[in-house]
XYZ file of C-alpha atoms in Angstrom:
605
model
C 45.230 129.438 258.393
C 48.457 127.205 258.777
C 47.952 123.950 259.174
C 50.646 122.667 261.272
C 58.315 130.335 265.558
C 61.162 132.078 266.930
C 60.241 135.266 268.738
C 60.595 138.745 267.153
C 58.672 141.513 266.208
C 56.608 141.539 263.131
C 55.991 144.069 260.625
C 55.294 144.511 257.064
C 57.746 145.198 254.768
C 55.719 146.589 252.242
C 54.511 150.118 252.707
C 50.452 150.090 253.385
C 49.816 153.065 250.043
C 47.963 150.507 248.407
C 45.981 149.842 251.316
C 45.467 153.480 252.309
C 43.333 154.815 249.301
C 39.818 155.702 249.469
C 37.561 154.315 246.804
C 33.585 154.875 246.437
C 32.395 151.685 245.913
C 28.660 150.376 245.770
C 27.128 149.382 249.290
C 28.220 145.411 250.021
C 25.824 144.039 252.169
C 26.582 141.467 254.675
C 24.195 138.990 254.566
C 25.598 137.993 250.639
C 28.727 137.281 252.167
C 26.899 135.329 254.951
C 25.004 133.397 251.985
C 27.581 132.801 250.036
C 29.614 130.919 253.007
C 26.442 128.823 254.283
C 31.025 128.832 252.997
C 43.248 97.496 270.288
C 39.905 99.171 271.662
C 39.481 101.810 273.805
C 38.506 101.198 277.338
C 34.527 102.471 276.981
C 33.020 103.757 279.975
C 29.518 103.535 280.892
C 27.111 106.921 281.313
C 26.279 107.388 277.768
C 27.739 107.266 273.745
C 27.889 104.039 272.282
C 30.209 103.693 269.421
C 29.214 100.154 268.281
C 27.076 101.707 265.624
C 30.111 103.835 263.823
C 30.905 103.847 260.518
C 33.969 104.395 257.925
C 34.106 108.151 257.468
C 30.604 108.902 259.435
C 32.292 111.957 261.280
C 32.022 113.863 257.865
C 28.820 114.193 257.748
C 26.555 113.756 261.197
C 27.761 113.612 264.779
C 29.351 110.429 266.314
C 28.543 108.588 269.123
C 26.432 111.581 270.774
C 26.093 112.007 274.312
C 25.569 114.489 276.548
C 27.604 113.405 279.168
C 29.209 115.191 281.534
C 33.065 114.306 283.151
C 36.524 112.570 283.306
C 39.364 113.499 281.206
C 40.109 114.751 277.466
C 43.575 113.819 276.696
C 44.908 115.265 273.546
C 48.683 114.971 272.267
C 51.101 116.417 269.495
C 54.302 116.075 267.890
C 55.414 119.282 268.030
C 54.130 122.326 270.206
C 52.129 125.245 269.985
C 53.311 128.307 267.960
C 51.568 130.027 270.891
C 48.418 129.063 273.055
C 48.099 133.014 273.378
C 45.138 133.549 271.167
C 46.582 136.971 270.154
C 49.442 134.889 268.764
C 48.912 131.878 267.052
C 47.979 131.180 263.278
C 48.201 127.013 263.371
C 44.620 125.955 262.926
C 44.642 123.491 265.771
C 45.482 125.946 268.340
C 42.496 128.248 266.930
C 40.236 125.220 267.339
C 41.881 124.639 270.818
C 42.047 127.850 272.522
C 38.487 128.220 271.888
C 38.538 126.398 275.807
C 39.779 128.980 277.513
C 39.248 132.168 274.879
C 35.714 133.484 274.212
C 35.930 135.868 270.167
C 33.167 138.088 269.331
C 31.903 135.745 266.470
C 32.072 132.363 266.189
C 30.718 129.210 263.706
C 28.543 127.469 264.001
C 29.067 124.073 266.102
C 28.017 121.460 263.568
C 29.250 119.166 260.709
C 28.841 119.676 257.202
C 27.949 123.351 255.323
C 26.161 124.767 258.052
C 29.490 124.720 260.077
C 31.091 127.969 258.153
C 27.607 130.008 258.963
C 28.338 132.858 261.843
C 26.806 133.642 265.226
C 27.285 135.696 267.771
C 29.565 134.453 270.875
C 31.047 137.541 272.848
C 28.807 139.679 271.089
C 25.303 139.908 271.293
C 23.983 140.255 267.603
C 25.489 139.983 264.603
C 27.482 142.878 263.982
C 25.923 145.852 261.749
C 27.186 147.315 258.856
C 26.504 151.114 257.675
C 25.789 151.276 253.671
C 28.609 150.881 252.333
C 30.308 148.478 254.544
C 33.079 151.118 255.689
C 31.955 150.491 259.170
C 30.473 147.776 261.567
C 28.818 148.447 264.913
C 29.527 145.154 267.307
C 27.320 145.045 270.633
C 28.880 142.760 273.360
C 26.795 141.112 276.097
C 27.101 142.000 279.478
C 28.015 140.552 282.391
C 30.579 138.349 280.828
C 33.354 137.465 283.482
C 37.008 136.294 283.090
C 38.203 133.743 285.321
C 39.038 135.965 288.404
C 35.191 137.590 288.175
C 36.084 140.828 286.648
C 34.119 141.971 283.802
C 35.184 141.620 280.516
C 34.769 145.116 278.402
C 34.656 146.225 274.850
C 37.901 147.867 275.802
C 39.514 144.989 276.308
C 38.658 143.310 272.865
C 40.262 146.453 271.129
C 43.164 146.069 273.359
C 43.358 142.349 271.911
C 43.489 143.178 268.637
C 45.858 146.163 268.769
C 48.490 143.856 270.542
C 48.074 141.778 267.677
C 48.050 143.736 264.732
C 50.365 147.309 265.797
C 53.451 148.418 266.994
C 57.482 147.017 266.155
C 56.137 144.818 269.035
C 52.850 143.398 268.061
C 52.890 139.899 268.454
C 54.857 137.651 265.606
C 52.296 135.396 264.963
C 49.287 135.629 262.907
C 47.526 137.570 260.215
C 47.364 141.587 260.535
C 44.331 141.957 258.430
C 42.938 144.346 261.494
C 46.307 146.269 260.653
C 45.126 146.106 256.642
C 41.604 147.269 257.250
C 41.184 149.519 260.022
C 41.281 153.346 259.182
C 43.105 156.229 261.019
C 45.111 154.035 262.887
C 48.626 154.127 260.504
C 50.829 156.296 262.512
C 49.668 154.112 265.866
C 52.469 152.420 267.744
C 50.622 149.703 269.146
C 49.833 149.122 272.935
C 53.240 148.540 274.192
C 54.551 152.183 273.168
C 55.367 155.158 275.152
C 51.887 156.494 275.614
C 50.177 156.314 278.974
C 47.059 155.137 277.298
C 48.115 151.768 275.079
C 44.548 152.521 272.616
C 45.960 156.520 272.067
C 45.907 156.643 267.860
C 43.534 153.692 267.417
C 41.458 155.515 265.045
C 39.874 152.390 263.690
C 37.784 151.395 266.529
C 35.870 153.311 268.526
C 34.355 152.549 272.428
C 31.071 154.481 272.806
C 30.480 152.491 275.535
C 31.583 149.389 278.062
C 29.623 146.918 275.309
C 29.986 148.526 271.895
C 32.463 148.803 269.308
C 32.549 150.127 266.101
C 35.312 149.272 263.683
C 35.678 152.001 260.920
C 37.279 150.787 257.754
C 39.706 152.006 255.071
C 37.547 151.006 252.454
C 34.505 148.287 251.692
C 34.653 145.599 253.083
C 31.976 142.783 253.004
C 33.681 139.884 253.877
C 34.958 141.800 257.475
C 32.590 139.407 260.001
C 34.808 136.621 259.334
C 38.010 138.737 260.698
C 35.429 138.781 264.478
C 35.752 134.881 264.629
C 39.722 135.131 264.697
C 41.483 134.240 268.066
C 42.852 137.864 268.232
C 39.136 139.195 269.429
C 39.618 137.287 272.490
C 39.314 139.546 275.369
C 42.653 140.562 277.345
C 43.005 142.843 280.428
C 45.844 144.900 280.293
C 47.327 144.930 283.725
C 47.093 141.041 283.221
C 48.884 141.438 279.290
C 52.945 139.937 279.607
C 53.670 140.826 276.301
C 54.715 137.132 274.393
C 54.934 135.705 277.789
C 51.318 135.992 278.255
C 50.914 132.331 276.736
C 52.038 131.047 280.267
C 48.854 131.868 281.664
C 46.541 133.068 279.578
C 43.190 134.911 281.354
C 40.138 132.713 280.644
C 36.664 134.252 279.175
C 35.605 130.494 278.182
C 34.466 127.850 280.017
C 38.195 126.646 281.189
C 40.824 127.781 282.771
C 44.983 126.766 282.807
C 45.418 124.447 285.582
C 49.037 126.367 286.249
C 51.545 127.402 283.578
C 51.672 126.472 280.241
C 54.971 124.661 280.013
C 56.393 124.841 276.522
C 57.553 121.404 274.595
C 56.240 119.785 277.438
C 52.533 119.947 278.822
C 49.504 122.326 279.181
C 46.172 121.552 281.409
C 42.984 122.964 281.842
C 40.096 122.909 284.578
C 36.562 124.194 284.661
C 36.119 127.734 285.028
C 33.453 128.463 287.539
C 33.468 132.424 286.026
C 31.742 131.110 282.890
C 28.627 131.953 282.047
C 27.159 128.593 279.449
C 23.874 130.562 279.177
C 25.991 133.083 277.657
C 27.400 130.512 275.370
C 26.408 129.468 272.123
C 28.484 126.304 270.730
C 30.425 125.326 274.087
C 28.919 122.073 275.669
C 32.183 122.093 278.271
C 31.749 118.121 278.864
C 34.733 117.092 280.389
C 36.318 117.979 283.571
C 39.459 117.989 282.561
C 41.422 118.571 279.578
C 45.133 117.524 279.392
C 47.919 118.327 276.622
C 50.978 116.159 276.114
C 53.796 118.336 273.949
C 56.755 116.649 272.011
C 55.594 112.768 271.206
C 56.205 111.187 268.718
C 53.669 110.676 265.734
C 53.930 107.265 265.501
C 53.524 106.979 269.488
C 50.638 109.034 269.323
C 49.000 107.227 266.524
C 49.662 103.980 268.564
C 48.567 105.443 271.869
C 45.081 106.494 270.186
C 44.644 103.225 268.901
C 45.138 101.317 272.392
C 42.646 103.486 274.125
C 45.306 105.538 276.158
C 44.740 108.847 274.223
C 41.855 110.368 272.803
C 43.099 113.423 270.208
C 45.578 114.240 268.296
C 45.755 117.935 268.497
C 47.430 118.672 265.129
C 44.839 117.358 263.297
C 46.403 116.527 260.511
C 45.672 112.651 261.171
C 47.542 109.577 261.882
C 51.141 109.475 260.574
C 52.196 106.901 257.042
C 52.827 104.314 259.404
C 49.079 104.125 260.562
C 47.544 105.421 258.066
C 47.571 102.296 255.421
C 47.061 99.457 258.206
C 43.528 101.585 259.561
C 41.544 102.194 256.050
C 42.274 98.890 255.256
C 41.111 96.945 258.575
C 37.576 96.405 258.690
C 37.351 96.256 262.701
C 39.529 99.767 263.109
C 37.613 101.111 259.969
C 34.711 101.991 261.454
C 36.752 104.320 263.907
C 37.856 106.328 261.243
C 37.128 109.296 259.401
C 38.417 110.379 256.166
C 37.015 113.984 255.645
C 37.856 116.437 252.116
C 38.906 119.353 253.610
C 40.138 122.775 252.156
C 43.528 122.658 253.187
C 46.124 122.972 250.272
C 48.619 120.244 251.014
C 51.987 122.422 248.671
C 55.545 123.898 247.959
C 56.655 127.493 248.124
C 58.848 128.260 245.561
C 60.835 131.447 246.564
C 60.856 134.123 243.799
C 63.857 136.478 245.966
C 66.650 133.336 246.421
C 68.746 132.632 243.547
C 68.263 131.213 241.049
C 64.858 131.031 241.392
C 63.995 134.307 241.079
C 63.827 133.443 237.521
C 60.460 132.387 236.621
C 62.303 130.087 234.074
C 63.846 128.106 236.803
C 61.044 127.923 239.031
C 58.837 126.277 235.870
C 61.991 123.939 235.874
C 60.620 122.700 239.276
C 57.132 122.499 237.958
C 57.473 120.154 235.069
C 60.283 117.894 236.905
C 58.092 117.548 239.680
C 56.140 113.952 239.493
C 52.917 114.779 241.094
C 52.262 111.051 241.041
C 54.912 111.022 243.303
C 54.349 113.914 245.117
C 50.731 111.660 245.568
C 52.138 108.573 247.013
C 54.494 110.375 249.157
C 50.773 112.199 250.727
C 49.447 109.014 251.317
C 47.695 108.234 247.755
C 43.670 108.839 247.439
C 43.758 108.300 251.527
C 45.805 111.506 251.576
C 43.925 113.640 249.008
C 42.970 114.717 245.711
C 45.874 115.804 242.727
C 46.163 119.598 243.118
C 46.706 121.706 239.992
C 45.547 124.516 241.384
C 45.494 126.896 244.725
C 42.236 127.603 245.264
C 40.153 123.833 246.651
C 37.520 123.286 244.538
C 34.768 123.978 247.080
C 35.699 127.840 246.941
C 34.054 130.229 244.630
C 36.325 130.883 241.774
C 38.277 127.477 241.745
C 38.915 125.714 238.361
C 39.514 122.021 238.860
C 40.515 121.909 235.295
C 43.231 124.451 235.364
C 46.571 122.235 234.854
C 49.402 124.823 233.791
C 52.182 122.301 234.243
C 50.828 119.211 232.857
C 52.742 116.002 231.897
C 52.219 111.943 231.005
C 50.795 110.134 233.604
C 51.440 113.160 236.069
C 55.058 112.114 236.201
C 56.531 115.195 235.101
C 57.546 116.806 232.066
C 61.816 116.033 232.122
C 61.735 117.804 228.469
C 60.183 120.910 229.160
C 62.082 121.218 231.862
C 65.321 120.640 230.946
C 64.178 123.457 228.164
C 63.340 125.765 230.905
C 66.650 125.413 232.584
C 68.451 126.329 229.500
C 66.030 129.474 229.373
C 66.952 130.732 233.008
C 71.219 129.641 232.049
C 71.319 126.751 233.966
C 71.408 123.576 231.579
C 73.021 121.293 234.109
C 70.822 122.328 236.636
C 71.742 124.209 240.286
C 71.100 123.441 243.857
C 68.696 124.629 246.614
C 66.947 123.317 249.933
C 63.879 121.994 250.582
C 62.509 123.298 254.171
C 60.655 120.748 255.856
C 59.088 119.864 259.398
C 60.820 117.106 260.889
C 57.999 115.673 262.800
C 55.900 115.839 260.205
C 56.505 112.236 258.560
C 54.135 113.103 255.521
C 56.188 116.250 254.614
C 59.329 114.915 255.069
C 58.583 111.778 252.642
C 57.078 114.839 249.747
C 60.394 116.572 250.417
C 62.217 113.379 249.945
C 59.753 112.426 246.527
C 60.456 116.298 245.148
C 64.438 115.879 245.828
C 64.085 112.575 243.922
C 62.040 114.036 241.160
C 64.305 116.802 240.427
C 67.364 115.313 240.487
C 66.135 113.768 237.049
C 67.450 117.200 235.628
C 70.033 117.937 237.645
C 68.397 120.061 240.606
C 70.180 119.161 243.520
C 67.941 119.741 246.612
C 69.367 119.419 250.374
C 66.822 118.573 253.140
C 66.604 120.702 255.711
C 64.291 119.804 258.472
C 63.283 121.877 261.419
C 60.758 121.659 264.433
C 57.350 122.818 263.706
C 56.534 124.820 266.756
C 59.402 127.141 264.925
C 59.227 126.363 261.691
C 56.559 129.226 260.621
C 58.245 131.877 262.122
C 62.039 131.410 262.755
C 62.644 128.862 259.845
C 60.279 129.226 256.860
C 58.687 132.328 258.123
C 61.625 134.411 258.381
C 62.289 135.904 255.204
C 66.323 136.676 256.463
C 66.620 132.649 257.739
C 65.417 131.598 254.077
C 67.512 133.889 252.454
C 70.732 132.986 254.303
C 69.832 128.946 254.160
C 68.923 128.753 250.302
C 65.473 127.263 251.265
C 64.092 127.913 247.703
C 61.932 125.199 248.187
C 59.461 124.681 251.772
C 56.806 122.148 252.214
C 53.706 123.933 253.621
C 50.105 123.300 254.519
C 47.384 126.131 254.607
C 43.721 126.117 254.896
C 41.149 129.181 254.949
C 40.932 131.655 257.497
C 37.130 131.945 255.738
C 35.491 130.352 253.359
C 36.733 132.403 249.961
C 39.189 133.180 247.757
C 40.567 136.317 250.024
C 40.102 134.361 253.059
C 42.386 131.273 251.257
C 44.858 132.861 249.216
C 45.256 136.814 250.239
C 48.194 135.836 252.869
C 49.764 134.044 251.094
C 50.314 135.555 247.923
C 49.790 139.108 248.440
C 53.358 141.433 248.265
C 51.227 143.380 251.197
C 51.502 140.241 253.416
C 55.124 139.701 253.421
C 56.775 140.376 256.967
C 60.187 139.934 258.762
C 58.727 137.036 261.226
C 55.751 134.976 261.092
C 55.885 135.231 257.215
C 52.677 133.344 255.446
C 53.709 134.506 251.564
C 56.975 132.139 251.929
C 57.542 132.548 248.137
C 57.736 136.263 248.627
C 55.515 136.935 245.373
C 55.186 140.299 244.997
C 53.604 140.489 241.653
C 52.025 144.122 240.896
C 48.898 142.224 238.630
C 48.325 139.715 242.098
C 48.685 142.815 244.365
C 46.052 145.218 242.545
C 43.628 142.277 242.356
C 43.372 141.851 246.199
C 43.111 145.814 246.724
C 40.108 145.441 243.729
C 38.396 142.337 245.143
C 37.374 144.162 248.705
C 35.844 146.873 246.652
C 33.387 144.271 245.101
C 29.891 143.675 245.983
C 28.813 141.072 243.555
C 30.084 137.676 245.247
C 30.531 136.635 240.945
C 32.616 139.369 240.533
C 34.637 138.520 243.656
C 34.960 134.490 242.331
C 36.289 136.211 238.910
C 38.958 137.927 240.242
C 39.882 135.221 242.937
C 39.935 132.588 239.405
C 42.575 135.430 238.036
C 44.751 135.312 241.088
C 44.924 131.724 241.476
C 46.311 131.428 237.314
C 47.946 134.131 237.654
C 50.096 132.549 240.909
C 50.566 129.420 239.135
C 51.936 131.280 235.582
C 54.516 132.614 238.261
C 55.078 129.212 239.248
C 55.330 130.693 243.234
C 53.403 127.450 244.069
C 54.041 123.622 243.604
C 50.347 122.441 244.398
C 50.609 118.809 245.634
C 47.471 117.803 247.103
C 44.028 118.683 248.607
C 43.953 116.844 251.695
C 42.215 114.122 253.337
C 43.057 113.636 256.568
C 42.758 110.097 258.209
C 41.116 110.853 261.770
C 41.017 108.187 264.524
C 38.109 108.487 267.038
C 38.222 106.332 269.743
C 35.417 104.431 270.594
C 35.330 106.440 274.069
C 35.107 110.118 272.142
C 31.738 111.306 272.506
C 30.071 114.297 269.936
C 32.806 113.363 266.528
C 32.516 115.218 263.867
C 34.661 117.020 261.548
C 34.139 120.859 261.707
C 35.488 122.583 257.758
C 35.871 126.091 259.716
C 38.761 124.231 261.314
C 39.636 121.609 258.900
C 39.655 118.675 261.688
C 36.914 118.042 264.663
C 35.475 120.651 266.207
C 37.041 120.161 269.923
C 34.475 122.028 271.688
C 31.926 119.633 271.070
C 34.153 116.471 272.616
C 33.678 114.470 275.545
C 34.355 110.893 277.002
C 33.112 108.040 278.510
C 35.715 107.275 280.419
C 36.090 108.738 283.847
């Protein structure tokens, strides 16, 4: 999932063979996967929650400030702007954790802090789903008399219809994994719903409709880990008539328990109301507290850090935490301390090094960039141990098959290793070194300060890197997700963020190292790898029943990455997350690597 673009159609570029093979494999039974996943003041408000009794980093682990209060107004702000609040077509994790307001999927976690958070229930659906023996195919009942906003009912049809404008056609939507595309059988020669065919599900051979409330999803091959693809945003219900295309996100159709308050306007604001369509008896994890839930697009970090602060916002939608500036001055101050939280999270804080743009498409050259890099460095420029944990490694330590101890590159004091590569540059003919870009997001004052640490650090052996800094609402799909835009801008180098889309090694690393996953727009493998070993591990991992055998190969993939040098690891994060004192039900959710939103409420009115 991208932690915190451009509008074309997305496809792969790869041919799907690999994916396309049968294999007998021994039945993979759900419930190991499910086991192995258990992966200045504010103004205060009276009516319930009372934050006096906070602590430093207390949203980690328990629930702040509870209340069950109902009312007033959530205000949440962000640098940037969505990719898309179409839940078809969005892959930033903050707008997965936000659209769950207005966007009902057939799974969902569970709402609560700590381990139990990544276990799965049912929220469209009424059961968990049911695999045959093999796991080739899962049967998905959906409770009735679920209602969008406008009172129609919402149909197994239109789930499938979800997911096939996400994952098919030349004009499925840019944005977001196509694992549904990977997985689902008989469905290779399907155009998607926005082809000529009168009915947009004609050649969806992958899912089946017996009825209004079922669905069965038939499968290429084994799959045990596929429940975790039924909690992405793309199984939100969508009724065709109502379906724009990309210009759906001005209005998306509610099935949750709010609605927009009129159109979504891009770089500038979205707002939501109750809807009175929504069924909370229906609804496992959505409290729905406030009234009112307001977005503020295009402010600037430091504003928005200050604004929390003085009580005159309550959430920072990115998630990613308070901005350099901030960050220092709040750890540090015992009466703003207790308002903070300072969660480990799985989110792989790194830089893509592209293995197409020249020169380094030479593996010598790109282990240039890995021994001049100074990680300590690279560190400070994160925000030190408030920022996160030295990464030498892809996979967080938390996931099965991570080795902490794996350090490929390593070098005195983690300040780099000038001699070895210097030697490396001579390997890959360029002793004096060569130039490239770094790709960056402008408002993101973190990654702009590692690109400026990285340019610093290499020019110690004569890599000359231009920053180049974009917007991020683009950035992952026009700028450092367009394959063609890197290409023709020498961005060999991109500062990126990613955390899980589930709890394991396929759910972490598959999209962004797998050749398969390379596309023309909304490109997640930004360094392109397309190593045959890599590749022919992910189609053998899927096969696997034995959740050991599964960490094995994901420990292969991960050293076998970093011997490609296709990834500068810099840190595993640790986000610094103001609360408030007027935020009601705080705590930090690891499904979504920052609070869980639908839990929120206020005191204020």
């Amino acid at each position: 999932m991208r932690r915190p673009g451009g509008k074309v159609s997305s496809h792969h570029r790869t041919p799907p063979s690999r994916r396309t093979r049968n294999r007998a494999v021994a039945p993979a039974a759900a419930g190991a996967v499910l086991a192995l996943l258990l992966a200045g003041c504010a103004d205060g408000g009276g009516g319930g929650g009372d934050a006096s009794g906070a602590e430093f980093n207390q949203g980690e682990t328990e629930v702040v400030n509870p209340s069950d209060r109902r009312g007033g107004t959530l205000r949440y702000a962000i640098s940037s702007d969505f990719d898309s609040p179409d839940p078809g077509n969005t892959y930033y994790a903050f707008s997965w954790n936000f659209s769950r307001y207005y966007a009902r999927t057939l799974l969902t976690y569970t709402g609560a802090p700590g381990e139990e958070a990544t276990e799965l229930q049912p929220d469209l659906a009424a059961g968990m789903p049911e695999a045959n023996e093999d796991s080739t195919e899962w049967t998905v009942r959906i409770k009735e008399g679920l209602r969008y906003e406008d009172g129609s009912e919402i149909t197994a049809r239109d789930i499938a219809y979800a997911i096939a404008r996400s994952n098919f056609g030349e004009q499925a939507l840019p944005n977001g994994p196509k694992y549904f595309q990977q997985f689902l059988a008989d469905s290779e020669d399907y155009e998607g719903p926005y082809g000529d065919s009168e009915d947009p599900l004609e050649g969806l051979g992958g899912i089946e409709i017996p009825d209004d409330h079922t669905l069965v999803f038939r499968l290429r091959q084994s799959f045990a880990e596929f429940p975790y693809l039924l909690v992405q945003p793309q199984t939100a219900p969508v009724p065709p008539d109502a379906d724009r295309g990309e210009q759906y996100q001005t209005r998306v159709v509610s099935s949750g328990p709010y609605k927009f308050d009129g159109d979504y306007r891009p770089g500038v604001s979205l707002d939501l109301v109750r809807n009175d369509q929504w069924d909370p008896e229906s609804d496992p994890t959505r409290d729905a507290l406030p009234d009112r839930i307001e977005v503020q697009m295009g402010v600037d970090q430091n504003e928005i850090d200050q604004r929390l602060v003085n009580g005159e916002l309550d959430v920072d939608l990115a998630g990613t935490g308070v901005g350099p500036a901030m960050r220092g001055s709040l750890v540090t101050d015992d009466d703003r301390r207790v308002n903070v939280d300072n969660p480990q999270g799985n989110t792989l804080r790194y830089v893509n090094i592209n293995t197409v743009v020249e020169p380094l498409d030479d593996l010598a050259c790109r282990r240039a960039v890995m021994y001049a890099a100074d990680k300590d460095a690279l560190h400070r420029a994160w925000g030190g141990d408030a920022g996160g944990d030295v990464a030498t490694q892809i996979l967080p330590s938390s996931l099965p098959g991570a080795d902490p101890d794996q350090d490929l590159y390593p070098s005195p004091e983690g300040k780099g290793d000038l001699d070895e590569a210097r030697a490396q540059l001579e390997e890959c003919g360029r002793p004096d070194g060569f130039s490239t870009s770094i790709g960056v997001r402008a408002d993101r004052p973190s990654e702009v300060s590692t690109a400026e640490a990285l340019q610093q650090a290499l020019n110690r052996v004569g890599i000359q890197a231009d920053i180049k800094q974009y917007p991020s609402d683009s950035y992952t799909n026009t700028q450092a997700g367009s394959p063609d835009f890197v290409h023709s801008n020498d961005l060999g180098l991109t500062v990126y963020g990613w955390a899980p889309d589930w709890a394991s090694g396929y759910g972490f690393m598959r999209e962004i190292l797998d050749g398969d996953a390379i596309r023309d727009a909304g490109n997640t493998n930004v360094s392109e790898l397309d190593d045959d070993q890599v590749n022919g591990w992910f189609d053998e991992v899927v096969t696997l029943d034995d959740p050991d055998e599964r960490a094995e190969v994901y420990a292969q993939i991960d050293r076998r990455a970093m011997e490609q040098a296709a990834i500068l690891p810099i840190v595993f994060e640790r986000t610094v997350l103001y609360r408030p004192p007027n935020l009601t039900n705080v705590y930090y959710h690891p499904g979504y690597s920052m609070y869980d939103y639908m839990a929120l409420g206020t005191t204020r009115e």
